[in-house]
Amino acid sequence: MTRPILQMLAALVSSAIFGLGLALSGMLDPARVQGFLDVTGAWDPSLAFVLGGAVTVMFLGLRLIGRLKRPAFDVRFHLPENRAIDRRLVLGSALFGIGWGIGGFCPGPAVAVLSLGLVEPLVFVFFMLAGMILHDRLFVRRPRGEGNLPA
Amino acid sequence: MTAYLPSLFGGMLIGLSALLLLALNGRVAGVSGIVGRLAQGVNVAVNAGFVAGLLSGPVLYHMFAGGWPAVTVTTPLPLIAIAGLLVGFGTRMGSGCTSGHGVVGLARLSPRAFAAVASFLLAGVLAVTILRGFGL
């Protein structure tokens, strides 16, 4: 099989496990996510175990992967090299967090529950894509444009 | 205690999945980034494969566990729209979400991921506290 097909299958299989994990974990339920964030009210700490379980498995697995020179289906690893904590990182994450708290959805669960055919996730994902496009229109310079004005 | 075990196992599956994607494709399992690149038409086949797998999650759950996963939305639809807009804009500006920064970034001990997770957790707590103040 050619490499693009192998990469697509790898993405499909790994994200199916991701989606199953999300469904099992309770992360697909906005009411539970909001309960997890409601530390000043009726706090439900159970979703901390989702992040704890995921990070632990990933952390231990990275010790093994660290010995690989390259991934199975690509010539190199594509990992972010940037280590600087800047204003965009903190402000962007804060905006994301506000939206996460208001809706109870983050991107993974919102996309995964689209298959259940409910209205709210559909509206959420539609506006999420709009938000991404809006950001890029405002802040990402176009490769070919008139001048270099960010907006 | 019963609510903690499925969350723990679910989380471990998510970690395993992120590990697989890194070992096989060399990619970070960051959903906001993958969805964003798909929307831009970048690496369409692979990113569409990832989204298709995510969509199959609730169906796989149904096959293994019986019922469907609970999805209880109490937020009114106009606020859901605003939430979506903020999540899309914010994950783009902050270069990641719960999966990329939260799972992969923290496991890589990336200082950026620690800052991002602290920021979105605090903001999320604040948002829910304010919502609760309005009786939502």
PDB file of C-alpha atoms in Angstrom:
ATOM      1  CA  MET A   1       0.000   0.000   0.000  1.00  0.00           C
ATOM      2  CA  THR A   2       1.151   3.503  -0.663  1.00  0.00           C
ATOM      3  CA  ARG A   3       2.063   5.852   2.129  1.00  0.00           C
ATOM      4  CA  PRO A   4      -0.948   8.249   1.872  1.00  0.00           C
ATOM      5  CA  ILE A   5      -3.371   5.339   2.244  1.00  0.00           C
ATOM      6  CA  LEU A   6      -1.458   3.977   5.232  1.00  0.00           C
ATOM      7  CA  GLN A   7      -1.485   7.441   6.818  1.00  0.00           C
ATOM      8  CA  MET A   8      -5.225   7.764   6.260  1.00  0.00           C
ATOM      9  CA  LEU A   9      -5.886   4.332   7.775  1.00  0.00           C
ATOM     10  CA  ALA A  10      -3.642   5.165  10.736  1.00  0.00           C
ATOM     11  CA  ALA A  11      -5.559   8.408  11.291  1.00  0.00           C
ATOM     12  CA  LEU A  12      -8.885   6.584  11.001  1.00  0.00           C
ATOM     13  CA  VAL A  13      -7.974   3.818  13.449  1.00  0.00           C
ATOM     14  CA  SER A  14      -6.341   6.051  16.021  1.00  0.00           C
ATOM     15  CA  SER A  15      -9.174   8.580  15.981  1.00  0.00           C
ATOM     16  CA  ALA A  16     -11.795   5.815  16.240  1.00  0.00           C
ATOM     17  CA  ILE A  17     -10.053   4.807  19.481  1.00  0.00           C
ATOM     18  CA  PHE A  18     -10.003   8.493  20.421  1.00  0.00           C
ATOM     19  CA  GLY A  19     -13.743   8.796  19.786  1.00  0.00           C
ATOM     20  CA  LEU A  20     -14.529   5.612  21.705  1.00  0.00           C
ATOM     21  CA  GLY A  21     -12.410   6.908  24.589  1.00  0.00           C
ATOM     22  CA  LEU A  22     -14.280  10.211  24.555  1.00  0.00           C
ATOM     23  CA  ALA A  23     -17.646   8.415  24.615  1.00  0.00           C
ATOM     24  CA  LEU A  24     -16.584   6.129  27.473  1.00  0.00           C
ATOM     25  CA  SER A  25     -15.005   8.953  29.460  1.00  0.00           C
ATOM     26  CA  GLY A  26     -18.073  11.195  29.737  1.00  0.00           C
ATOM     27  CA  MET A  27     -16.410  14.040  27.837  1.00  0.00           C
ATOM     28  CA  LEU A  28     -19.195  13.997  25.231  1.00  0.00           C
ATOM     29  CA  ASP A  29     -21.673  15.238  27.837  1.00  0.00           C
ATOM     30  CA  PRO A  30     -21.601  19.053  28.127  1.00  0.00           C
ATOM     31  CA  ALA A  31     -23.484  18.920  31.434  1.00  0.00           C
ATOM     32  CA  ARG A  32     -20.682  16.804  32.937  1.00  0.00           C
ATOM     33  CA  VAL A  33     -17.977  19.017  31.467  1.00  0.00           C
ATOM     34  CA  GLN A  34     -19.648  22.038  33.028  1.00  0.00           C
ATOM     35  CA  GLY A  35     -19.963  20.082  36.288  1.00  0.00           C
ATOM     36  CA  PHE A  36     -16.211  19.473  36.155  1.00  0.00           C
ATOM     37  CA  LEU A  37     -15.564  23.199  35.673  1.00  0.00           C
ATOM     38  CA  ASP A  38     -18.068  24.152  38.405  1.00  0.00           C
ATOM     39  CA  VAL A  39     -15.481  24.088  41.202  1.00  0.00           C
ATOM     40  CA  THR A  40     -17.306  26.758  43.200  1.00  0.00           C
ATOM     41  CA  GLY A  41     -20.619  24.866  42.984  1.00  0.00           C
ATOM     42  CA  ALA A  42     -21.600  21.192  42.726  1.00  0.00           C
ATOM     43  CA  TRP A  43     -18.163  20.116  41.519  1.00  0.00           C
ATOM     44  CA  ASP A  44     -17.897  16.751  39.706  1.00  0.00           C
ATOM     45  CA  PRO A  45     -14.155  15.956  39.634  1.00  0.00           C
ATOM     46  CA  SER A  46     -14.499  12.677  37.684  1.00  0.00           C
ATOM     47  CA  LEU A  47     -13.378  14.150  34.346  1.00  0.00           C
ATOM     48  CA  ALA A  48      -9.962  14.929  35.852  1.00  0.00           C
ATOM     49  CA  PHE A  49      -9.372  11.183  35.472  1.00  0.00           C
ATOM     50  CA  VAL A  50      -9.787  11.519  31.703  1.00  0.00           C
ATOM     51  CA  LEU A  51      -6.904  13.941  31.391  1.00  0.00           C
ATOM     52  CA  GLY A  52      -4.920  12.050  34.027  1.00  0.00           C
ATOM     53  CA  GLY A  53      -5.371   8.698  32.240  1.00  0.00           C
ATOM     54  CA  ALA A  54      -4.627  10.130  28.810  1.00  0.00           C
ATOM     55  CA  VAL A  55      -1.521  12.053  29.859  1.00  0.00           C
ATOM     56  CA  THR A  56      -0.151   9.098  31.843  1.00  0.00           C
ATOM     57  CA  VAL A  57      -0.476   6.660  28.922  1.00  0.00           C
ATOM     58  CA  MET A  58       0.944   9.215  26.501  1.00  0.00           C
ATOM     59  CA  PHE A  59       3.816  10.128  28.830  1.00  0.00           C
ATOM     60  CA  LEU A  60       4.845   6.492  29.338  1.00  0.00           C
ATOM     61  CA  GLY A  61       4.382   5.702  25.641  1.00  0.00           C
ATOM     62  CA  LEU A  62       6.598   8.622  24.663  1.00  0.00           C
ATOM     63  CA  ARG A  63       9.490   6.944  26.530  1.00  0.00           C
ATOM     64  CA  LEU A  64       9.150   4.075  24.021  1.00  0.00           C
ATOM     65  CA  ILE A  65       8.506   6.210  20.934  1.00  0.00           C
ATOM     66  CA  GLY A  66      11.450   8.418  21.850  1.00  0.00           C
ATOM     67  CA  ARG A  67      13.743   5.672  20.587  1.00  0.00           C
ATOM     68  CA  LEU A  68      12.189   5.744  17.101  1.00  0.00           C
ATOM     69  CA  LYS A  69      14.120   7.692  14.484  1.00  0.00           C
ATOM     70  CA  ARG A  70      10.988   8.353  12.488  1.00  0.00           C
ATOM     71  CA  PRO A  71       7.271   7.403  12.536  1.00  0.00           C
ATOM     72  CA  ALA A  72       6.143   4.269  10.664  1.00  0.00           C
ATOM     73  CA  PHE A  73       4.410   6.059   7.785  1.00  0.00           C
ATOM     74  CA  ASP A  74       6.312   9.330   7.433  1.00  0.00           C
ATOM     75  CA  VAL A  75       9.906  10.472   7.017  1.00  0.00           C
ATOM     76  CA  ARG A  76       9.923  12.576  10.198  1.00  0.00           C
ATOM     77  CA  PHE A  77       7.952  13.584  13.273  1.00  0.00           C
ATOM     78  CA  HIS A  78       5.868  16.740  12.956  1.00  0.00           C
ATOM     79  CA  LEU A  79       6.152  18.237  16.423  1.00  0.00           C
ATOM     80  CA  PRO A  80       5.889  21.893  17.449  1.00  0.00           C
ATOM     81  CA  GLU A  81       9.308  23.346  18.268  1.00  0.00           C
ATOM     82  CA  ASN A  82       8.074  26.658  19.644  1.00  0.00           C
ATOM     83  CA  ARG A  83       8.595  26.834  23.411  1.00  0.00           C
ATOM     84  CA  ALA A  84       7.866  30.511  24.013  1.00  0.00           C
ATOM     85  CA  ILE A  85       4.859  31.384  26.145  1.00  0.00           C
ATOM     86  CA  ASP A  86       3.411  34.453  24.474  1.00  0.00           C
ATOM     87  CA  ARG A  87       0.311  36.602  24.736  1.00  0.00           C
ATOM     88  CA  ARG A  88      -1.445  34.877  21.837  1.00  0.00           C
ATOM     89  CA  LEU A  89      -1.084  31.476  23.510  1.00  0.00           C
ATOM     90  CA  VAL A  90      -2.476  32.630  26.855  1.00  0.00           C
ATOM     91  CA  LEU A  91      -5.196  34.916  25.477  1.00  0.00           C
ATOM     92  CA  GLY A  92      -6.282  32.434  22.801  1.00  0.00           C
ATOM     93  CA  SER A  93      -6.461  29.620  25.337  1.00  0.00           C
ATOM     94  CA  ALA A  94      -8.483  31.841  27.676  1.00  0.00           C
ATOM     95  CA  LEU A  95     -10.992  32.615  24.906  1.00  0.00           C
ATOM     96  CA  PHE A  96     -11.185  28.902  24.162  1.00  0.00           C
ATOM     97  CA  GLY A  97     -11.747  28.187  27.869  1.00  0.00           C
ATOM     98  CA  ILE A  98     -14.609  30.692  28.075  1.00  0.00           C
ATOM     99  CA  GLY A  99     -16.292  29.036  25.088  1.00  0.00           C
ATOM    100  CA  TRP A 100     -15.633  25.585  26.558  1.00  0.00           C
ATOM    101  CA  GLY A 101     -17.296  26.609  29.819  1.00  0.00           C
ATOM    102  CA  ILE A 102     -20.291  28.261  28.142  1.00  0.00           C
ATOM    103  CA  GLY A 103     -21.059  25.393  25.768  1.00  0.00           C
ATOM    104  CA  GLY A 104     -19.516  22.407  27.547  1.00  0.00           C
ATOM    105  CA  PHE A 105     -17.986  21.300  24.235  1.00  0.00           C
ATOM    106  CA  CYS A 106     -14.360  21.319  23.178  1.00  0.00           C
ATOM    107  CA  PRO A 107     -13.433  20.496  19.553  1.00  0.00           C
ATOM    108  CA  GLY A 108     -12.980  16.697  19.840  1.00  0.00           C
ATOM    109  CA  PRO A 109     -16.267  15.898  21.584  1.00  0.00           C
ATOM    110  CA  ALA A 110     -18.191  18.453  19.492  1.00  0.00           C
ATOM    111  CA  VAL A 111     -17.056  16.759  16.269  1.00  0.00           C
ATOM    112  CA  ALA A 112     -17.521  13.215  17.628  1.00  0.00           C
ATOM    113  CA  VAL A 113     -21.147  13.785  18.699  1.00  0.00           C
ATOM    114  CA  LEU A 114     -22.080  15.114  15.257  1.00  0.00           C
ATOM    115  CA  SER A 115     -22.802  11.472  14.416  1.00  0.00           C
ATOM    116  CA  LEU A 116     -25.684  11.486  16.926  1.00  0.00           C
ATOM    117  CA  GLY A 117     -27.539  14.053  14.817  1.00  0.00           C
ATOM    118  CA  LEU A 118     -28.320  16.573  17.576  1.00  0.00           C
ATOM    119  CA  VAL A 119     -28.881  20.241  16.776  1.00  0.00           C
ATOM    120  CA  GLU A 120     -26.573  21.827  19.372  1.00  0.00           C
ATOM    121  CA  PRO A 121     -23.315  20.142  18.272  1.00  0.00           C
ATOM    122  CA  LEU A 122     -24.108  21.033  14.670  1.00  0.00           C
ATOM    123  CA  VAL A 123     -24.577  24.698  15.560  1.00  0.00           C
ATOM    124  CA  PHE A 124     -21.480  24.597  17.758  1.00  0.00           C
ATOM    125  CA  VAL A 125     -19.228  23.111  15.077  1.00  0.00           C
ATOM    126  CA  PHE A 126     -20.576  25.484  12.424  1.00  0.00           C
ATOM    127  CA  PHE A 127     -19.691  28.499  14.566  1.00  0.00           C
ATOM    128  CA  MET A 128     -16.406  26.911  15.636  1.00  0.00           C
ATOM    129  CA  LEU A 129     -15.344  26.736  11.986  1.00  0.00           C
ATOM    130  CA  ALA A 130     -16.556  30.312  11.529  1.00  0.00           C
ATOM    131  CA  GLY A 131     -14.407  31.352  14.505  1.00  0.00           C
ATOM    132  CA  MET A 132     -11.350  29.663  13.001  1.00  0.00           C
ATOM    133  CA  ILE A 133     -11.900  31.372   9.655  1.00  0.00           C
ATOM    134  CA  LEU A 134     -12.522  34.722  11.363  1.00  0.00           C
ATOM    135  CA  HIS A 135      -9.260  34.391  13.267  1.00  0.00           C
ATOM    136  CA  ASP A 136      -7.298  33.599  10.135  1.00  0.00           C
ATOM    137  CA  ARG A 137      -8.905  36.477   8.240  1.00  0.00           C
ATOM    138  CA  LEU A 138      -7.860  38.877  10.985  1.00  0.00           C
ATOM    139  CA  PHE A 139      -4.452  37.551  11.934  1.00  0.00           C
ATOM    140  CA  VAL A 140      -2.977  35.309   9.275  1.00  0.00           C
ATOM    141  CA  ARG A 141      -1.226  37.013   6.414  1.00  0.00           C
ATOM    142  CA  ARG A 142      -2.241  35.724   3.049  1.00  0.00           C
ATOM    143  CA  PRO A 143       0.549  34.202   0.976  1.00  0.00           C
ATOM    144  CA  ARG A 144      -0.317  36.351  -2.011  1.00  0.00           C
ATOM    145  CA  GLY A 145      -1.985  39.644  -1.209  1.00  0.00           C
ATOM    146  CA  GLU A 146      -1.674  43.336  -1.439  1.00  0.00           C
ATOM    147  CA  GLY A 147       1.043  44.395   0.935  1.00  0.00           C
ATOM    148  CA  ASN A 148       1.545  42.764   4.278  1.00  0.00           C
ATOM    149  CA  LEU A 149      -1.291  44.268   6.281  1.00  0.00           C
ATOM    150  CA  PRO A 150      -2.532  41.670   8.776  1.00  0.00           C
ATOM    151  CA  ALA A 151      -6.148  42.724   8.324  1.00  0.00           C
TER     152      ALA A 151
ATOM    153  CA  MET B   1     -16.413   5.568  42.439  1.00  0.00           C
ATOM    154  CA  THR B   2     -18.099   3.973  39.404  1.00  0.00           C
ATOM    155  CA  ALA B   3     -18.091   7.277  37.486  1.00  0.00           C
ATOM    156  CA  TYR B   4     -14.315   7.506  37.822  1.00  0.00           C
ATOM    157  CA  LEU B   5     -13.420   4.174  36.211  1.00  0.00           C
ATOM    158  CA  PRO B   6     -15.049   4.762  32.794  1.00  0.00           C
ATOM    159  CA  SER B   7     -13.471   8.230  32.794  1.00  0.00           C
ATOM    160  CA  LEU B   8     -10.064   6.743  33.598  1.00  0.00           C
ATOM    161  CA  PHE B   9     -10.367   4.001  30.950  1.00  0.00           C
ATOM    162  CA  GLY B  10     -11.731   6.466  28.407  1.00  0.00           C
ATOM    163  CA  GLY B  11      -8.811   8.761  29.118  1.00  0.00           C
ATOM    164  CA  MET B  12      -6.355   5.897  28.723  1.00  0.00           C
ATOM    165  CA  LEU B  13      -7.871   5.065  25.323  1.00  0.00           C
ATOM    166  CA  ILE B  14      -7.433   8.704  24.315  1.00  0.00           C
ATOM    167  CA  GLY B  15      -3.779   8.531  25.376  1.00  0.00           C
ATOM    168  CA  LEU B  16      -3.297   5.295  23.443  1.00  0.00           C
ATOM    169  CA  SER B  17      -4.869   6.863  20.363  1.00  0.00           C
ATOM    170  CA  ALA B  18      -2.626   9.937  20.540  1.00  0.00           C
ATOM    171  CA  LEU B  19       0.367   7.641  20.943  1.00  0.00           C
ATOM    172  CA  LEU B  20      -0.627   5.606  17.872  1.00  0.00           C
ATOM    173  CA  LEU B  21      -1.030   8.705  15.729  1.00  0.00           C
ATOM    174  CA  LEU B  22       2.411   9.931  16.770  1.00  0.00           C
ATOM    175  CA  ALA B  23       4.132   6.566  16.275  1.00  0.00           C
ATOM    176  CA  LEU B  24       2.485   5.870  12.900  1.00  0.00           C
ATOM    177  CA  ASN B  25       2.049   9.287  11.266  1.00  0.00           C
ATOM    178  CA  GLY B  26       4.359  11.405  13.408  1.00  0.00           C
ATOM    179  CA  ARG B  27       1.489  13.796  14.072  1.00  0.00           C
ATOM    180  CA  VAL B  28       0.098  15.448  17.194  1.00  0.00           C
ATOM    181  CA  ALA B  29      -3.481  14.352  17.907  1.00  0.00           C
ATOM    182  CA  GLY B  30      -4.811  17.886  18.218  1.00  0.00           C
ATOM    183  CA  VAL B  31      -8.426  18.004  17.126  1.00  0.00           C
ATOM    184  CA  SER B  32      -8.694  21.781  16.619  1.00  0.00           C
ATOM    185  CA  GLY B  33      -5.594  21.736  14.420  1.00  0.00           C
ATOM    186  CA  ILE B  34      -6.713  18.724  12.407  1.00  0.00           C
ATOM    187  CA  VAL B  35     -10.236  20.104  11.857  1.00  0.00           C
ATOM    188  CA  GLY B  36      -8.778  23.505  10.970  1.00  0.00           C
ATOM    189  CA  ARG B  37      -6.389  22.008   8.410  1.00  0.00           C
ATOM    190  CA  LEU B  38      -9.211  19.923   6.936  1.00  0.00           C
ATOM    191  CA  ALA B  39     -11.347  23.065   6.563  1.00  0.00           C
ATOM    192  CA  GLN B  40      -8.430  24.762   4.787  1.00  0.00           C
ATOM    193  CA  GLY B  41      -8.073  21.821   2.424  1.00  0.00           C
ATOM    194  CA  VAL B  42      -4.658  20.793   3.755  1.00  0.00           C
ATOM    195  CA  ASN B  43      -3.776  17.069   3.682  1.00  0.00           C
ATOM    196  CA  VAL B  44      -7.463  16.302   3.111  1.00  0.00           C
ATOM    197  CA  ALA B  45      -7.446  12.486   2.934  1.00  0.00           C
ATOM    198  CA  VAL B  46      -5.576  11.973   6.213  1.00  0.00           C
ATOM    199  CA  ASN B  47      -7.421  14.692   8.114  1.00  0.00           C
ATOM    200  CA  ALA B  48     -10.795  13.506   6.793  1.00  0.00           C
ATOM    201  CA  GLY B  49      -9.844   9.999   7.925  1.00  0.00           C
ATOM    202  CA  PHE B  50      -9.216  11.373  11.402  1.00  0.00           C
ATOM    203  CA  VAL B  51     -12.578  13.168  11.514  1.00  0.00           C
ATOM    204  CA  ALA B  52     -14.367  10.037  10.231  1.00  0.00           C
ATOM    205  CA  GLY B  53     -12.803   7.999  13.024  1.00  0.00           C
ATOM    206  CA  LEU B  54     -13.905  10.544  15.628  1.00  0.00           C
ATOM    207  CA  LEU B  55     -17.459  10.411  14.282  1.00  0.00           C
ATOM    208  CA  SER B  56     -17.432   6.635  14.658  1.00  0.00           C
ATOM    209  CA  GLY B  57     -16.678   6.957  18.402  1.00  0.00           C
ATOM    210  CA  PRO B  58     -20.288   7.131  19.645  1.00  0.00           C
ATOM    211  CA  VAL B  59     -21.242   4.265  17.290  1.00  0.00           C
ATOM    212  CA  LEU B  60     -18.385   2.073  18.577  1.00  0.00           C
ATOM    213  CA  TYR B  61     -19.494   2.916  22.109  1.00  0.00           C
ATOM    214  CA  HIS B  62     -22.992   1.777  21.192  1.00  0.00           C
ATOM    215  CA  MET B  63     -21.633  -1.527  19.860  1.00  0.00           C
ATOM    216  CA  PHE B  64     -19.502  -2.234  22.940  1.00  0.00           C
ATOM    217  CA  ALA B  65     -21.509  -0.715  25.772  1.00  0.00           C
ATOM    218  CA  GLY B  66     -25.103  -0.967  24.591  1.00  0.00           C
ATOM    219  CA  GLY B  67     -26.749   2.429  25.052  1.00  0.00           C
ATOM    220  CA  TRP B  68     -25.711   5.749  23.560  1.00  0.00           C
ATOM    221  CA  PRO B  69     -23.400   8.166  25.353  1.00  0.00           C
ATOM    222  CA  ALA B  70     -25.234  10.855  27.324  1.00  0.00           C
ATOM    223  CA  VAL B  71     -25.219  14.313  25.718  1.00  0.00           C
ATOM    224  CA  THR B  72     -27.078  16.759  27.955  1.00  0.00           C
ATOM    225  CA  VAL B  73     -27.059  20.334  26.693  1.00  0.00           C
ATOM    226  CA  THR B  74     -28.571  22.906  29.052  1.00  0.00           C
ATOM    227  CA  THR B  75     -27.044  25.983  27.385  1.00  0.00           C
ATOM    228  CA  PRO B  76     -29.486  27.935  25.148  1.00  0.00           C
ATOM    229  CA  LEU B  77     -28.745  27.747  21.419  1.00  0.00           C
ATOM    230  CA  PRO B  78     -27.618  31.384  20.962  1.00  0.00           C
ATOM    231  CA  LEU B  79     -25.012  30.847  23.697  1.00  0.00           C
ATOM    232  CA  ILE B  80     -23.936  27.601  22.009  1.00  0.00           C
ATOM    233  CA  ALA B  81     -23.246  29.641  18.871  1.00  0.00           C
ATOM    234  CA  ILE B  82     -21.165  32.167  20.837  1.00  0.00           C
ATOM    235  CA  ALA B  83     -19.343  29.293  22.562  1.00  0.00           C
ATOM    236  CA  GLY B  84     -18.511  27.735  19.197  1.00  0.00           C
ATOM    237  CA  LEU B  85     -17.199  31.037  17.884  1.00  0.00           C
ATOM    238  CA  LEU B  86     -14.976  31.511  20.958  1.00  0.00           C
ATOM    239  CA  VAL B  87     -13.679  27.926  20.799  1.00  0.00           C
ATOM    240  CA  GLY B  88     -12.841  28.215  17.089  1.00  0.00           C
ATOM    241  CA  PHE B  89     -11.206  31.633  17.408  1.00  0.00           C
ATOM    242  CA  GLY B  90      -9.430  30.827  20.676  1.00  0.00           C
ATOM    243  CA  THR B  91      -7.995  27.451  19.647  1.00  0.00           C
ATOM    244  CA  ARG B  92      -6.655  29.043  16.490  1.00  0.00           C
ATOM    245  CA  MET B  93      -5.068  31.928  18.366  1.00  0.00           C
ATOM    246  CA  GLY B  94      -3.738  29.647  21.118  1.00  0.00           C
ATOM    247  CA  SER B  95      -2.596  26.938  18.654  1.00  0.00           C
ATOM    248  CA  GLY B  96      -4.488  24.094  20.294  1.00  0.00           C
ATOM    249  CA  CYS B  97      -7.209  22.738  22.521  1.00  0.00           C
ATOM    250  CA  THR B  98      -7.806  20.082  25.162  1.00  0.00           C
ATOM    251  CA  SER B  99      -6.249  17.335  23.028  1.00  0.00           C
ATOM    252  CA  GLY B 100      -3.187  18.989  21.488  1.00  0.00           C
ATOM    253  CA  HIS B 101      -2.140  21.057  24.514  1.00  0.00           C
ATOM    254  CA  GLY B 102      -3.924  18.979  27.170  1.00  0.00           C
ATOM    255  CA  VAL B 103      -2.999  15.413  26.233  1.00  0.00           C
ATOM    256  CA  VAL B 104       0.007  15.535  23.915  1.00  0.00           C
ATOM    257  CA  GLY B 105       1.555  18.808  25.104  1.00  0.00           C
ATOM    258  CA  LEU B 106       1.420  18.004  28.814  1.00  0.00           C
ATOM    259  CA  ALA B 107       2.811  14.504  28.197  1.00  0.00           C
ATOM    260  CA  ARG B 108       5.703  16.103  26.254  1.00  0.00           C
ATOM    261  CA  LEU B 109       6.234  18.433  29.235  1.00  0.00           C
ATOM    262  CA  SER B 110       5.892  21.426  26.927  1.00  0.00           C
ATOM    263  CA  PRO B 111       5.907  24.710  28.865  1.00  0.00           C
ATOM    264  CA  ARG B 112       3.503  26.180  26.288  1.00  0.00           C
ATOM    265  CA  ALA B 113       1.038  23.378  26.949  1.00  0.00           C
ATOM    266  CA  PHE B 114       1.163  23.944  30.722  1.00  0.00           C
ATOM    267  CA  ALA B 115       0.462  27.641  30.199  1.00  0.00           C
ATOM    268  CA  ALA B 116      -2.366  26.926  27.732  1.00  0.00           C
ATOM    269  CA  VAL B 117      -4.020  24.314  29.973  1.00  0.00           C
ATOM    270  CA  ALA B 118      -3.816  26.598  33.016  1.00  0.00           C
ATOM    271  CA  SER B 119      -5.335  29.397  30.952  1.00  0.00           C
ATOM    272  CA  PHE B 120      -8.255  27.447  29.498  1.00  0.00           C
ATOM    273  CA  LEU B 121      -9.056  25.651  32.754  1.00  0.00           C
ATOM    274  CA  LEU B 122      -9.154  28.931  34.698  1.00  0.00           C
ATOM    275  CA  ALA B 123     -11.225  30.608  31.988  1.00  0.00           C
ATOM    276  CA  GLY B 124     -13.590  27.625  31.848  1.00  0.00           C
ATOM    277  CA  VAL B 125     -14.099  27.671  35.614  1.00  0.00           C
ATOM    278  CA  LEU B 126     -14.750  31.402  35.463  1.00  0.00           C
ATOM    279  CA  ALA B 127     -17.250  31.021  32.604  1.00  0.00           C
ATOM    280  CA  VAL B 128     -19.213  28.280  34.374  1.00  0.00           C
ATOM    281  CA  THR B 129     -19.224  30.232  37.644  1.00  0.00           C
ATOM    282  CA  ILE B 130     -20.681  33.247  35.819  1.00  0.00           C
ATOM    283  CA  LEU B 131     -23.239  31.041  33.975  1.00  0.00           C
ATOM    284  CA  ARG B 132     -24.329  29.564  37.298  1.00  0.00           C
ATOM    285  CA  GLY B 133     -24.701  33.099  38.620  1.00  0.00           C
ATOM    286  CA  PHE B 134     -27.259  33.704  35.880  1.00  0.00           C
ATOM    287  CA  GLY B 135     -29.048  30.469  36.798  1.00  0.00           C
ATOM    288  CA  LEU B 136     -27.836  28.596  33.686  1.00  0.00           C
TER     289      LEU B 136
END
